[in-house]
Amino acid sequence: MIICVPVTPSGTVDPSWGRADRIAVTEVVDGAIINWNEHDTFWNTRHDDGSHGSHHARIAKFLIENKVEEVVANHMGEGMVRMMETMKIPTHLGAEGEAKAAVLSL
């Protein structure tokens, strides 16, 4: 399972999905993380570059390119939640604390 989570430099769940500067793309097999890659997305800086639609498209492209199957996050705006539903990517909101633990809690 390929799971995506926004992370801070200290390894905790970033409280904002759409404005996260770093995203971890993880692969979980049999309850263990076998792959963990962090990507500098700069979504916080890029959030206001253009319309919300273009920002959502940027995130959708990232998810597709990384073959993300589920997302763990603390918070996500209504428009982003709708986009995830349209993409059929399950989201698990309310995550806090250590990002790896949040991924493994699924």
Short mmCIF file of C-alpha atoms in Angstrom, two decimals:
data_model
loop_
_atom_site.label_atom_id
_atom_site.label_comp_id
_atom_site.label_asym_id
_atom_site.label_seq_id
_atom_site.Cartn_x
_atom_site.Cartn_y
_atom_site.Cartn_z
CA MET A 1 0.00 0.00 0.00
CA ILE A 2 1.38 3.42 -0.99
CA ILE A 3 0.46 5.98 1.67
CA CYS A 4 1.18 9.70 1.67
CA VAL A 5 1.57 11.91 4.77
CA PRO A 6 2.65 15.56 5.20
CA VAL A 7 5.72 15.76 7.44
CA THR A 8 7.69 18.41 9.29
CA PRO A 9 11.51 18.41 9.35
CA SER A 10 11.31 16.80 12.82
CA GLY A 11 9.24 13.87 11.49
CA THR A 12 5.85 14.79 12.89
CA VAL A 13 2.61 15.10 10.90
CA ASP A 14 2.41 18.57 9.38
CA PRO A 15 -0.95 20.03 10.49
CA SER A 16 -1.81 21.20 6.97
CA TRP A 17 -2.06 18.97 3.91
CA GLY A 18 -2.46 21.53 1.12
CA ARG A 19 0.16 23.87 2.54
CA ALA A 20 2.73 21.25 3.53
CA ASP A 21 6.26 21.87 2.33
CA ARG A 22 7.29 18.23 2.65
CA ILE A 23 5.37 15.05 1.86
CA ALA A 24 6.43 11.50 2.67
CA VAL A 25 5.44 8.75 0.26
CA THR A 26 5.58 5.44 2.07
CA GLU A 27 5.10 1.83 1.18
CA VAL A 28 3.55 -0.35 3.86
CA VAL A 29 3.52 -4.14 3.59
CA ASP A 30 2.18 -6.46 6.29
CA GLY A 31 2.03 -3.63 8.82
CA ALA A 32 5.63 -2.47 8.29
CA ILE A 33 7.06 0.52 6.45
CA ILE A 34 9.38 -0.88 3.80
CA ASN A 35 9.98 2.38 1.94
CA TRP A 36 9.91 6.02 3.11
CA ASN A 37 10.75 8.84 0.69
CA GLU A 38 10.32 12.51 1.58
CA HIS A 39 9.66 15.04 -1.17
CA ASP A 40 10.06 18.81 -0.85
CA THR A 41 6.82 20.01 -2.43
CA PHE A 42 6.80 23.64 -1.24
CA TRP A 43 2.99 23.53 -1.38
CA ASN A 44 2.82 26.26 1.27
CA THR A 45 4.76 28.66 -0.94
CA ARG A 46 3.01 27.54 -4.12
CA HIS A 47 -0.51 27.49 -2.61
CA ASP A 48 -1.26 31.06 -3.67
CA ASP A 49 0.40 30.79 -7.11
CA GLY A 50 -2.75 30.82 -9.22
CA SER A 51 -6.21 29.49 -8.44
CA HIS A 52 -7.26 26.80 -5.97
CA GLY A 53 -8.00 24.62 -8.99
CA SER A 54 -4.44 24.86 -10.25
CA HIS A 55 -3.10 24.08 -6.77
CA HIS A 56 -5.39 21.05 -6.49
CA ALA A 57 -4.23 19.92 -9.94
CA ARG A 58 -0.60 20.18 -8.77
CA ILE A 59 -1.39 17.94 -5.79
CA ALA A 60 -3.40 15.50 -7.92
CA LYS A 61 -0.46 15.20 -10.32
CA PHE A 62 1.89 14.43 -7.41
CA LEU A 63 -0.47 11.74 -6.10
CA ILE A 64 -0.84 10.13 -9.53
CA GLU A 65 2.89 10.25 -10.29
CA ASN A 66 3.65 8.57 -6.95
CA LYS A 67 0.81 6.03 -7.27
CA VAL A 68 -0.59 7.06 -3.88
CA GLU A 69 -3.40 4.80 -2.67
CA GLU A 70 -4.26 6.48 0.67
CA VAL A 71 -3.52 9.76 2.45
CA VAL A 72 -3.00 10.36 6.16
CA ALA A 73 -3.28 14.00 7.27
CA ASN A 74 -4.34 16.20 10.15
CA HIS A 75 -6.55 18.59 8.19
CA MET A 76 -7.75 19.07 4.63
CA GLY A 77 -10.09 21.72 3.21
CA GLU A 78 -13.50 20.77 1.81
CA GLY A 79 -12.41 21.23 -1.80
CA MET A 80 -9.42 18.95 -1.30
CA VAL A 81 -11.59 16.34 0.40
CA ARG A 82 -13.90 16.40 -2.65
CA MET A 83 -10.92 16.03 -4.97
CA MET A 84 -9.69 13.00 -3.01
CA GLU A 85 -13.16 11.46 -3.21
CA THR A 86 -13.23 12.06 -6.97
CA MET A 87 -9.79 10.43 -7.27
CA LYS A 88 -11.04 7.56 -5.08
CA ILE A 89 -8.14 8.05 -2.65
CA PRO A 90 -9.20 7.28 0.92
CA THR A 91 -8.16 9.97 3.40
CA HIS A 92 -7.60 9.53 7.13
CA LEU A 93 -7.85 12.90 8.86
CA GLY A 94 -7.02 13.92 12.43
CA ALA A 95 -3.50 12.46 12.42
CA GLU A 96 -1.07 13.93 14.95
CA GLY A 97 2.35 13.18 16.38
CA GLU A 98 5.04 11.09 14.77
CA ALA A 99 4.34 10.65 11.04
CA LYS A 100 5.55 7.05 10.78
CA ALA A 101 3.32 6.04 13.70
CA ALA A 102 0.36 7.80 12.03
CA VAL A 103 0.93 5.80 8.84
CA LEU A 104 1.19 2.53 10.74
CA SER A 105 -1.99 3.26 12.70
CA LEU A 106 -4.15 2.48 9.65
#
